[in-house]
Short mmCIF file of C-alpha atoms in Angstrom, two decimals:
data_model
loop_
_atom_site.label_atom_id
_atom_site.label_comp_id
_atom_site.label_asym_id
_atom_site.label_seq_id
_atom_site.Cartn_x
_atom_site.Cartn_y
_atom_site.Cartn_z
CA MET A 276 -5.52 -22.90 19.84
CA ALA A 277 -6.38 -19.76 22.11
CA ALA A 278 -9.64 -18.26 21.81
CA PRO A 279 -9.83 -14.69 20.13
CA ALA A 280 -10.14 -12.02 22.63
CA THR A 281 -13.10 -9.51 22.10
CA VAL A 282 -12.58 -6.41 20.34
CA GLY A 283 -13.77 -3.44 22.14
CA ALA A 284 -15.50 -0.36 21.12
CA GLY A 285 -15.26 -1.06 17.32
CA GLN A 286 -11.71 0.30 17.45
CA GLY A 287 -9.78 -2.94 17.47
CA LYS A 288 -8.58 -2.76 21.24
CA GLY A 289 -8.43 -6.36 21.85
CA GLN A 290 -5.43 -8.46 21.26
CA GLY A 291 -7.03 -11.05 19.04
CA LYS A 292 -5.84 -14.60 18.87
CA GLU A 293 -2.42 -15.19 20.53
CA TYR A 294 0.22 -17.41 18.94
CA PRO A 295 3.27 -18.96 20.56
CA GLY A 296 6.64 -17.26 20.20
CA GLY A 297 7.76 -13.75 20.04
CA LEU A 298 10.54 -11.50 18.69
CA THR A 299 13.59 -13.56 17.70
CA LEU A 300 17.08 -12.35 16.46
CA TYR A 301 16.16 -13.95 13.15
CA VAL A 302 13.19 -11.70 12.64
CA PHE A 303 14.94 -8.57 13.82
CA LEU A 304 17.74 -9.11 11.28
CA THR A 305 15.46 -9.91 8.38
CA CYS A 306 13.19 -7.01 8.99
CA ALA A 307 16.39 -4.75 9.50
CA VAL A 308 17.71 -5.83 6.25
CA ALA A 309 14.23 -5.32 4.33
CA ALA A 310 13.72 -1.90 5.72
CA THR A 311 16.97 -0.78 4.39
CA GLY A 312 14.86 -0.43 1.21
CA GLY A 313 13.46 2.68 2.50
CA LEU A 314 16.89 4.27 1.73
CA ILE A 315 16.23 4.52 -1.99
CA VAL A 316 12.80 6.18 -1.55
CA GLY A 317 14.26 8.71 1.23
CA TYR A 318 17.45 9.51 -0.69
CA ASP A 319 15.59 10.26 -3.88
CA ILE A 320 13.05 12.46 -2.07
CA GLY A 321 15.98 14.40 -0.56
CA ILE A 322 18.24 14.56 -3.53
CA SER A 323 15.77 16.07 -6.00
CA GLY A 324 15.02 19.58 -4.01
CA GLY A 325 18.82 19.82 -3.51
CA VAL A 326 20.11 19.50 -6.99
CA THR A 327 17.32 21.79 -8.34
CA SER A 328 18.66 24.45 -6.20
CA MET A 329 22.20 24.12 -7.40
CA ASP A 330 23.05 26.90 -9.99
CA THR A 331 25.31 24.65 -12.03
CA PHE A 332 22.55 22.03 -12.41
CA LEU A 333 20.10 24.69 -13.55
CA GLN A 334 22.46 26.30 -15.88
CA GLN A 335 23.08 23.04 -17.84
CA PHE A 336 19.57 21.64 -17.96
CA PHE A 337 17.10 24.42 -16.92
CA PRO A 338 18.62 27.78 -18.09
CA SER A 339 15.34 29.71 -18.17
CA VAL A 340 14.82 28.86 -14.56
CA TYR A 341 18.30 30.09 -13.58
CA ARG A 342 17.83 33.33 -15.46
CA LYS A 343 14.48 33.97 -13.53
CA GLU A 344 16.28 33.14 -10.06
CA GLN A 345 19.03 35.62 -11.00
CA THR A 346 16.57 38.29 -12.05
CA ALA A 347 14.62 37.77 -8.70
CA ALA A 348 17.75 37.89 -6.66
CA ARG A 349 18.17 41.47 -8.06
CA GLY A 350 14.73 42.43 -7.14
CA GLY A 351 13.36 42.36 -10.80
CA GLY A 352 11.09 39.25 -10.66
CA SER A 353 8.69 37.40 -8.44
CA GLN A 354 10.13 35.60 -5.47
CA TYR A 355 7.04 33.23 -5.64
CA CYS A 356 7.35 32.27 -9.33
CA LYS A 357 11.22 32.14 -9.90
CA PHE A 358 11.25 28.30 -9.94
CA ASP A 359 7.89 28.08 -11.97
CA SER A 360 8.74 25.73 -14.79
CA GLN A 361 6.95 22.59 -16.06
CA LEU A 362 10.02 21.01 -17.45
CA LEU A 363 11.63 21.37 -14.06
CA THR A 364 8.92 19.86 -12.11
CA ALA A 365 8.72 17.09 -14.83
CA PHE A 366 12.16 16.11 -13.86
CA THR A 367 11.02 15.37 -10.15
CA SER A 368 7.47 14.16 -10.75
CA SER A 369 8.40 11.71 -13.66
CA LEU A 370 9.58 9.19 -11.21
CA TYR A 371 6.28 9.12 -9.69
CA LEU A 372 4.56 8.83 -12.87
CA ALA A 373 6.60 5.80 -13.75
CA ALA A 374 5.87 4.13 -10.22
CA LEU A 375 2.25 4.69 -10.87
CA VAL A 376 2.44 2.76 -14.13
CA ALA A 377 4.66 0.06 -12.83
CA SER A 378 2.22 -0.36 -9.70
CA SER A 379 -0.26 -1.97 -12.25
CA PHE A 380 2.07 -4.97 -12.62
CA VAL A 381 4.26 -5.07 -9.51
CA ALA A 382 1.51 -6.70 -7.59
CA SER A 383 1.35 -9.56 -9.83
CA VAL A 384 5.22 -10.20 -9.64
CA ALA A 385 4.89 -10.10 -5.77
CA ARG A 386 2.41 -12.70 -5.61
CA SER A 387 3.95 -14.99 -8.25
CA LEU A 388 7.53 -14.58 -7.52
CA GLY A 389 7.51 -13.70 -3.89
CA ARG A 390 8.32 -10.60 -1.84
CA LYS A 391 12.17 -10.95 -1.71
CA TRP A 392 12.57 -11.04 -5.52
CA SER A 393 10.14 -7.98 -5.88
CA MET A 394 12.75 -6.19 -3.65
CA PHE A 395 15.63 -7.43 -5.53
CA GLY A 396 14.13 -6.05 -8.84
CA GLY A 397 13.55 -2.71 -7.28
CA GLY A 398 17.11 -2.41 -6.13
CA VAL A 399 18.39 -3.28 -9.74
CA SER A 400 16.26 -0.95 -11.35
CA PHE A 401 17.00 1.92 -9.06
CA LEU A 402 20.67 1.15 -9.63
CA ALA A 403 20.33 1.48 -13.46
CA GLY A 404 18.42 4.72 -12.98
CA ALA A 405 21.11 6.14 -10.68
CA ALA A 406 23.84 5.51 -13.35
CA LEU A 407 21.80 7.04 -15.96
CA ASN A 408 21.07 10.30 -14.04
CA ALA A 409 24.69 10.68 -12.90
CA ALA A 410 26.01 10.51 -16.46
CA ALA A 411 22.93 12.53 -18.04
CA GLN A 412 23.99 14.95 -20.81
CA ASN A 413 20.37 16.27 -21.40
CA VAL A 414 16.99 16.57 -19.87
CA ALA A 415 15.86 13.42 -21.81
CA MET A 416 18.61 11.29 -20.16
CA LEU A 417 17.54 12.60 -16.74
CA ILE A 418 14.04 11.93 -17.10
CA VAL A 419 14.70 8.41 -18.35
CA GLY A 420 16.68 7.78 -15.44
CA ARG A 421 14.03 9.01 -13.25
CA ILE A 422 11.56 6.68 -14.87
CA LEU A 423 13.95 3.58 -13.86
CA LEU A 424 14.05 5.02 -10.44
CA GLY A 425 10.34 5.14 -10.43
CA VAL A 426 10.11 1.52 -11.26
CA GLY A 427 12.46 0.69 -8.51
CA VAL A 428 10.33 2.57 -6.04
CA ALA A 429 7.16 0.85 -7.28
CA PHE A 430 8.74 -2.53 -6.48
CA ALA A 431 10.28 -1.37 -3.21
CA GLY A 432 7.03 0.48 -2.09
CA LEU A 433 4.75 -2.40 -2.66
CA SER A 434 6.97 -5.34 -1.39
CA ILE A 435 8.65 -3.95 1.68
CA PRO A 436 5.64 -2.84 3.75
CA ILE A 437 4.13 -6.21 3.05
CA TYR A 438 7.23 -8.19 3.94
CA LEU A 439 7.70 -6.27 7.28
CA SER A 440 4.02 -6.77 8.28
CA GLU A 441 4.14 -10.51 7.48
CA MET A 442 7.33 -11.09 9.21
CA ALA A 443 6.68 -9.31 12.52
CA PRO A 444 5.10 -10.61 15.61
CA HIS A 445 1.67 -8.83 15.84
CA ARG A 446 2.48 -6.98 19.03
CA LEU A 447 5.65 -5.50 17.49
CA ARG A 448 4.42 -5.07 14.00
CA GLY A 449 4.17 -1.39 14.18
CA THR A 450 7.54 -0.96 15.49
CA LEU A 451 9.19 -3.19 12.90
CA ASN A 452 7.20 -1.86 10.09
CA ILE A 453 8.34 1.63 11.03
CA GLY A 454 11.81 0.62 10.38
CA LEU A 455 10.97 1.35 6.86
CA GLN A 456 10.04 5.01 7.56
CA LEU A 457 13.07 5.31 9.75
CA MET A 458 15.33 4.29 6.78
CA ILE A 459 13.52 6.70 4.50
CA THR A 460 14.30 9.43 6.94
CA VAL A 461 17.99 8.39 7.05
CA GLY A 462 17.84 8.31 3.29
CA ILE A 463 16.25 11.97 3.22
CA PHE A 464 18.91 13.03 5.64
CA SER A 465 21.86 11.59 3.84
CA ALA A 466 20.63 13.11 0.71
CA ASN A 467 20.55 16.43 2.21
CA LEU A 468 24.14 16.11 3.54
CA VAL A 469 25.35 14.90 0.19
CA ASN A 470 23.63 18.03 -1.49
CA TYR A 471 25.25 20.27 1.15
CA GLY A 472 28.80 18.97 0.38
CA ALA A 473 28.25 18.53 -3.46
CA ALA A 474 27.15 22.21 -3.81
CA LYS A 475 30.52 23.18 -2.61
CA ILE A 476 32.68 21.24 -5.17
CA ARG A 477 34.35 23.27 -7.81
CA GLY A 478 33.90 22.63 -11.29
CA GLY A 479 30.13 22.31 -11.37
CA TRP A 480 29.77 18.54 -11.30
CA GLY A 481 28.53 18.16 -7.77
CA TRP A 482 25.09 17.62 -8.91
CA ARG A 483 26.44 14.40 -10.64
CA LEU A 484 27.84 13.05 -7.21
CA SER A 485 24.40 13.69 -5.68
CA LEU A 486 22.47 11.92 -8.36
CA GLY A 487 24.97 9.10 -8.66
CA LEU A 488 25.27 8.10 -5.00
CA ALA A 489 21.68 6.97 -5.26
CA ALA A 490 23.47 3.68 -6.50
CA VAL A 491 24.69 3.17 -2.93
CA PRO A 492 21.24 2.51 -1.09
CA ALA A 493 20.12 0.53 -4.49
CA ALA A 494 23.09 -1.64 -4.08
CA ILE A 495 22.42 -2.31 -0.34
CA ILE A 496 18.75 -3.63 -0.97
CA ALA A 497 19.59 -5.54 -4.13
CA ALA A 498 22.36 -7.43 -2.25
CA GLY A 499 20.48 -7.70 0.97
CA SER A 500 17.31 -9.10 -0.42
CA LEU A 501 19.19 -12.13 -1.95
CA PHE A 502 19.90 -13.28 1.80
CA LEU A 503 16.29 -12.76 2.91
CA PRO A 504 13.92 -15.61 3.18
CA ASP A 505 10.44 -15.15 1.75
CA THR A 506 7.57 -14.83 4.21
CA PRO A 507 5.36 -17.74 5.09
CA ASN A 508 2.34 -16.04 3.80
CA SER A 509 3.75 -15.61 0.47
CA LEU A 510 5.38 -19.23 0.26
CA ILE A 511 1.92 -20.50 1.26
CA THR A 512 -0.03 -18.82 -1.64
CA ARG A 513 2.75 -20.03 -4.07
CA GLY A 514 2.30 -23.59 -2.87
CA TYR A 515 5.52 -24.12 -0.96
CA HIS A 516 3.95 -25.27 2.24
CA GLU A 517 6.96 -27.32 3.71
CA GLU A 518 9.15 -24.28 3.25
CA ALA A 519 6.68 -22.03 4.85
CA ARG A 520 6.43 -24.25 8.04
CA ARG A 521 10.21 -24.09 8.32
CA VAL A 522 10.36 -20.29 8.07
CA LEU A 523 7.49 -19.84 10.43
CA ARG A 524 9.25 -21.99 12.84
CA ARG A 525 12.33 -19.96 12.52
CA ILE A 526 10.18 -16.87 12.88
CA CYS A 527 8.40 -17.95 16.01
CA GLY A 528 11.53 -19.74 17.69
CA THR A 529 9.24 -22.58 18.50
CA ASP A 530 7.96 -25.72 16.78
CA ASP A 531 4.36 -24.99 18.07
CA VAL A 532 3.22 -23.34 14.91
CA ASP A 533 0.39 -25.50 14.01
CA ALA A 534 -2.30 -22.87 14.65
CA GLU A 535 -0.84 -20.07 13.01
CA TYR A 536 0.01 -22.06 10.07
CA ALA A 537 -3.52 -23.28 9.70
CA ASP A 538 -4.71 -19.64 9.71
CA LEU A 539 -2.19 -18.69 7.23
CA VAL A 540 -3.34 -21.38 4.85
CA ALA A 541 -6.95 -20.27 5.46
CA ALA A 542 -6.28 -16.65 4.98
CA GLY A 543 -4.36 -17.18 1.73
CA ALA A 544 -6.87 -19.18 -0.12
CA ALA A 545 -8.26 -16.28 -2.31
CA ARG A 546 -7.83 -17.22 -5.93
CA ARG A 547 -8.79 -13.97 -7.65
CA PRO A 548 -7.15 -11.12 -5.87
CA TRP A 549 -8.20 -8.25 -8.05
CA LEU A 550 -11.81 -9.28 -8.05
CA GLY A 551 -11.77 -10.06 -4.32
CA ILE A 552 -10.72 -6.58 -3.37
CA LEU A 553 -13.89 -5.20 -4.93
CA GLU A 554 -16.19 -7.40 -2.93
CA ARG A 555 -18.35 -5.59 -0.39
CA ARG A 556 -16.66 -7.27 2.66
CA HIS A 557 -13.52 -5.67 1.63
CA ARG A 558 -14.66 -2.11 0.98
CA PRO A 559 -13.48 -0.85 4.49
CA GLN A 560 -9.94 -1.95 3.51
CA LEU A 561 -10.26 -0.72 0.10
CA ALA A 562 -11.32 2.66 1.46
CA VAL A 563 -8.49 2.81 3.86
CA ALA A 564 -6.02 1.70 1.21
CA VAL A 565 -7.30 4.77 -1.06
CA LEU A 566 -7.84 7.61 1.47
CA VAL A 567 -4.90 7.09 3.81
CA PRO A 568 -2.15 7.67 0.91
CA PHE A 569 -4.56 10.30 -0.63
CA PHE A 570 -4.47 12.37 2.62
CA GLN A 571 -0.85 11.52 3.29
CA GLN A 572 0.36 13.37 -0.03
CA LEU A 573 -2.03 16.26 0.69
CA THR A 574 -0.47 16.99 4.06
CA GLY A 575 2.09 18.98 1.98
CA ILE A 576 5.08 16.90 3.14
CA ASN A 577 6.39 16.20 -0.11
CA VAL A 578 6.30 19.82 -0.62
CA ILE A 579 8.66 20.26 2.02
CA MET A 580 11.00 17.29 1.29
CA PHE A 581 11.25 17.89 -2.46
CA TYR A 582 11.66 21.48 -2.46
CA ALA A 583 12.94 22.38 0.97
CA PRO A 584 15.99 24.03 -0.52
CA VAL A 585 13.90 25.77 -3.24
CA LEU A 586 11.53 26.95 -0.69
CA PHE A 587 13.96 28.22 1.71
CA ARG A 588 15.63 30.03 -1.02
CA THR A 589 12.18 31.65 -2.00
CA ILE A 590 11.95 33.05 1.68
CA GLY A 591 15.20 34.77 1.24
CA LEU A 592 17.84 32.38 2.52
CA GLY A 593 21.07 32.03 0.50
CA GLY A 594 22.02 28.74 -1.40
CA ASP A 595 24.23 27.21 1.35
CA ALA A 596 21.73 28.30 4.15
CA ALA A 597 18.88 26.78 2.38
CA LEU A 598 20.73 23.43 1.81
CA MET A 599 21.66 23.66 5.54
CA SER A 600 18.01 24.29 6.61
CA ALA A 601 17.17 21.12 4.60
CA VAL A 602 19.66 19.11 6.63
CA ILE A 603 18.21 20.37 9.88
CA THR A 604 14.80 19.30 8.85
CA GLY A 605 16.13 15.91 7.75
CA LEU A 606 17.85 15.37 11.13
CA VAL A 607 14.45 16.33 12.99
CA ASN A 608 12.78 13.87 10.47
CA ILE A 609 14.89 10.96 11.95
CA ALA A 610 14.65 11.97 15.49
CA ALA A 611 10.78 12.25 15.62
CA THR A 612 10.46 9.04 13.65
CA PHE A 613 12.17 7.21 16.85
CA VAL A 614 9.16 8.75 18.81
CA SER A 615 6.95 6.76 16.63
CA VAL A 616 9.06 3.70 16.85
CA ALA A 617 8.71 3.70 20.61
CA ALA A 618 4.96 4.71 20.90
CA VAL A 619 3.23 3.16 18.05
CA ASP A 620 2.62 -0.05 19.75
CA ARG A 621 2.01 1.39 23.07
CA LEU A 622 -0.32 4.31 22.28
CA GLY A 623 -1.68 2.96 19.24
CA ARG A 624 -2.18 4.33 15.66
CA ARG A 625 -5.22 6.60 16.21
CA LYS A 626 -3.57 8.71 19.05
CA LEU A 627 -0.41 9.35 17.05
CA PHE A 628 -2.51 10.15 13.79
CA PHE A 629 -4.58 12.67 15.63
CA GLN A 630 -1.84 14.33 17.61
CA GLY A 631 0.32 14.77 14.52
CA GLY A 632 -2.45 16.05 12.48
CA CYS A 633 -3.26 18.85 14.97
CA GLN A 634 0.49 19.73 15.12
CA MET A 635 0.74 19.90 11.43
CA LEU A 636 -2.25 21.88 10.95
CA ALA A 637 -1.05 24.59 13.49
CA CYS A 638 2.31 24.71 11.76
CA GLN A 639 0.99 25.17 8.17
CA ALA A 640 -1.38 27.72 9.19
CA ILE A 641 1.10 29.90 11.13
CA VAL A 642 3.79 29.40 8.20
CA GLY A 643 1.45 30.66 5.62
CA THR A 644 0.77 33.69 7.90
CA LEU A 645 4.47 34.41 8.51
CA ILE A 646 5.02 34.41 4.63
CA GLY A 647 1.96 36.28 3.93
CA VAL A 648 2.90 39.07 6.16
CA ALA A 649 6.48 39.21 5.09
CA PHE A 650 5.76 39.17 1.23
CA GLY A 651 2.10 39.94 1.05
CA GLY A 652 1.33 41.09 -2.62
CA ASP A 653 4.84 42.39 -3.06
CA ASP A 654 6.58 39.85 -5.38
CA GLY A 655 9.94 41.33 -5.11
CA ALA A 656 10.17 41.62 -1.29
CA THR A 657 12.66 39.82 1.01
CA VAL A 658 11.85 37.90 4.27
CA PRO A 659 13.61 39.63 7.28
CA ARG A 660 16.09 37.07 8.80
CA ALA A 661 13.99 36.73 11.98
CA TYR A 662 10.99 35.62 9.89
CA ALA A 663 13.13 33.06 7.84
CA ALA A 664 14.42 31.53 10.96
CA ALA A 665 10.78 31.34 12.42
CA VAL A 666 9.64 29.73 9.08
CA VAL A 667 12.62 27.09 9.40
CA ALA A 668 11.63 26.44 13.16
CA LEU A 669 7.95 25.87 12.36
CA THR A 670 8.93 23.78 9.40
CA CYS A 671 10.89 21.48 11.72
CA ALA A 672 7.82 21.17 14.06
CA TYR A 673 5.83 20.36 11.06
CA VAL A 674 7.89 17.68 9.94
CA ALA A 675 8.23 16.35 13.58
CA GLY A 676 4.54 15.95 13.74
CA PHE A 677 4.49 14.20 10.32
CA ALA A 678 7.49 11.98 11.16
CA TRP A 679 5.77 10.34 14.30
CA SER A 680 2.42 10.08 12.57
CA TRP A 681 1.17 10.38 9.07
CA GLY A 682 4.75 9.35 7.77
CA PRO A 683 5.28 6.08 9.07
CA LEU A 684 1.56 5.17 9.78
CA ALA A 685 0.39 5.82 6.29
CA ILE A 686 2.81 3.08 5.28
CA LEU A 687 1.79 0.63 8.35
CA ILE A 688 -1.91 0.70 8.13
CA PRO A 689 -2.53 -0.29 4.40
CA SER A 690 0.09 -3.22 4.76
CA GLU A 691 -1.67 -4.67 7.71
CA VAL A 692 -5.49 -4.41 7.21
CA PHE A 693 -5.97 -6.61 4.07
CA PRO A 694 -6.28 -10.56 4.09
CA LEU A 695 -3.41 -12.42 2.93
CA GLY A 696 -5.15 -13.54 -0.32
CA ILE A 697 -5.62 -9.96 -1.60
CA ARG A 698 -2.83 -8.27 0.18
CA PRO A 699 -0.60 -7.61 -2.84
CA ALA A 700 -3.44 -6.17 -4.67
CA GLY A 701 -4.39 -3.97 -1.95
CA GLN A 702 -0.67 -2.66 -1.46
CA ALA A 703 -0.79 -2.12 -5.20
CA VAL A 704 -3.65 0.16 -4.85
CA THR A 705 -2.02 1.94 -2.00
CA LEU A 706 0.89 2.41 -4.01
CA ALA A 707 -0.83 3.64 -7.02
CA VAL A 708 -2.72 6.23 -5.30
CA ASN A 709 0.39 7.36 -3.42
CA MET A 710 2.33 7.82 -6.67
CA LEU A 711 -0.71 9.52 -8.48
CA CYS A 712 -1.15 12.08 -5.60
CA THR A 713 2.69 12.49 -5.35
CA PHE A 714 2.96 13.11 -8.88
CA ALA A 715 0.05 15.66 -8.96
CA VAL A 716 1.36 17.42 -5.92
CA ALA A 717 5.02 17.55 -7.35
CA GLN A 718 3.98 18.86 -10.77
CA ALA A 719 1.59 21.24 -9.39
CA PHE A 720 3.51 22.77 -6.38
CA LEU A 721 5.69 25.36 -8.05
CA PRO A 722 2.90 26.53 -10.21
CA MET A 723 0.46 26.76 -7.26
CA LEU A 724 3.18 28.71 -5.26
CA CYS A 725 3.48 31.08 -8.20
CA ARG A 726 -0.16 31.74 -8.14
CA MET A 727 -1.67 30.98 -4.60
CA ARG A 728 1.36 32.34 -2.87
CA PHE A 729 1.23 32.10 0.85
CA GLY A 730 -2.14 30.77 0.57
CA LEU A 731 -0.74 27.40 -0.65
CA PHE A 732 0.14 26.70 2.92
CA TYR A 733 -3.70 27.43 3.99
CA PHE A 734 -4.66 24.89 1.06
CA PHE A 735 -2.63 22.16 2.66
CA ALA A 736 -3.75 23.10 6.20
CA GLY A 737 -7.42 22.63 5.08
CA TRP A 738 -6.48 19.12 3.85
CA VAL A 739 -4.77 18.33 7.13
CA LEU A 740 -8.07 19.33 9.09
CA ALA A 741 -10.08 16.96 6.85
CA MET A 742 -7.75 14.02 7.27
CA THR A 743 -7.67 14.50 11.10
CA LEU A 744 -11.27 14.37 11.30
CA PHE A 745 -11.25 11.31 8.96
CA VAL A 746 -9.05 9.51 11.51
CA ALA A 747 -11.23 10.54 14.50
CA ALA A 748 -14.45 9.03 12.83
CA PHE A 749 -13.55 6.18 10.41
CA LEU A 750 -9.94 4.70 11.15
CA PRO A 751 -10.24 1.70 13.57
CA GLU A 752 -7.35 0.97 15.97
CA THR A 753 -5.27 -1.88 14.85
CA LYS A 754 -2.72 -2.23 17.74
CA GLY A 755 -1.88 -5.58 18.93
CA VAL A 756 -4.37 -7.39 16.48
CA PRO A 757 -2.54 -10.58 14.73
CA ILE A 758 -2.49 -9.89 10.99
CA GLU A 759 -4.43 -12.95 10.16
CA ARG A 760 -7.24 -11.93 12.48
CA MET A 761 -7.81 -8.22 11.40
CA GLY A 762 -11.26 -8.76 10.29
CA ALA A 763 -12.43 -8.09 13.99
CA VAL A 764 -11.83 -4.48 13.76
CA TRP A 765 -14.01 -3.99 10.85
CA ARG A 766 -16.90 -6.09 12.07
CA THR A 767 -17.13 -4.17 15.31
CA HIS A 768 -16.55 -0.59 14.03
CA TRP A 769 -19.60 1.60 14.30
CA PHE A 770 -19.41 2.52 10.50
CA TRP A 771 -17.66 -0.18 8.63
CA GLN A 772 -19.62 -3.16 10.17
CA ARG A 773 -22.43 -2.82 7.83
CA PHE A 774 -20.18 -3.89 4.94
CA VAL A 775 -18.57 -6.89 6.85
CA ALA A 776 -20.17 -10.31 7.30
CA ALA A 777 -18.56 -12.56 9.79
CA ASP A 778 -17.82 -16.08 8.56
CA GLU A 779 -19.24 -19.13 10.24
CA ASP A 780 -16.68 -19.55 12.93
CA GLY A 781 -15.95 -15.98 13.59
CA ASN A 782 -12.64 -15.78 12.26
CA GLY A 783 -11.77 -12.43 10.99
CA ASP A 784 -9.78 -13.16 7.80
CA VAL A 785 -10.35 -16.67 7.01
CA ASP A 786 -11.50 -16.60 3.56
CA MET A 787 -15.36 -17.06 3.07
CA ASP A 788 -14.78 -20.06 0.66
CA CYS A 789 -12.58 -21.88 3.51
CA ARG A 790 -13.86 -24.17 6.05
CA LYS A 791 -11.89 -26.14 8.68
CA ALA A 792 -12.56 -29.93 8.62
CA ASP A 793 -10.96 -32.77 10.48
CA GLY A 794 -8.21 -30.60 11.63
CA GLY A 795 -7.17 -29.39 8.02
CA ILE A 796 -8.38 -26.75 5.59
CA VAL A 797 -10.93 -27.62 2.78
CA VAL A 798 -11.14 -24.69 -0.06
CA ARG A 799 -14.35 -25.07 -1.98
#
């Protein structure tokens, strides 16, 4: 067993313990299939804003919003407030409230049944929600369908990041995990293309096609998960030790897995994950699990992705132009995510976080200024075409900054920092915070736009500044550290080390109640 390397400067720069094996075709294919679960999350994010900008959808379900939009188009109403409707935002945000509630039990399912069956459950629930939304006859059916979609997002959002982090070799964990974010961006882009085409369908039923096609990514992950193995980590915690060894050998491409297997057994020995996560030594991970998704939602990205067509129509672009602008931002999102895939395991997490934060901060401030100069206090004003083009360009730059930093890394970091025994509980906390903040932002955005006007962009810029400073001061570097040895980055960090006590043999994530004896693991 190789000796652990030293972690330098409190930022996790060391490579930790080296295990035999590397990236195999088996690992690549399983991670690729699991990452397709991101399609359901991305498709929903992209589809919501598109259908809420379609006149036929608004006429059928939200006629008061449609009337305000028409009045504003004639110069008789507020450009900022024409989409302000709590019922309309409830349609979008009900999914995230449902996911928040579901996250309270999804962790237990993922721990007791395994990651693959959790992914399967997410696909089936999302499939049912897509069918109900496509057939909706009233707002109640829409919202019930959104609730089913939310349950699917909860299952997928918890199990897939953990699955990818547990299957990937530590040197490529970032690259493979970001495959999930890449699929989310593909889902968003696909939804924007569908919306653009569906809006042109005569007869007013295009929105049904947009909502119903969510069944396609749902079917992909539901069917794909049936062919996936469960992770060795999950198999060990459920007592399937021989199966875990077999899968680990296939993952590593070698029979020399005894050292890694022993560490997995030791790391998975926690018996009370929900109590364990509250222990003092796990406070650094818990803080990251709460603050990273909290800050991610306050970047304002969901404002852009949920309401991009609505936002672009608000600044004076026509319906088709607004939908096409959303398609463009979706394409930028995909391209920029490839930058993160290429750089995350070379440059590290902190550099991407910091650069992306600075870029988003500048874009938010400039967009707010442009809209403020164009509209000012005149609710009935329209934005000159040059201003609208500049807003779209800056929005693309903002999306690019997010796509190679806070988009993928806010998923990656919480999935890799927790010890195995409490990892599902930790991911459930991350998911719950993410869904709570997403719900709050989605519910509050249109009223805030109506009341704060262009100041809303300064509001989000302030949060981007705060989270960039948080990364600089408090987030350790986890690049290249094996997931079973992640404790080293906390024990050597200038701030978090005060909370973490090293165990007797110096191993970062071997449970405090575990001791090695006679070549085996003894759990007290």
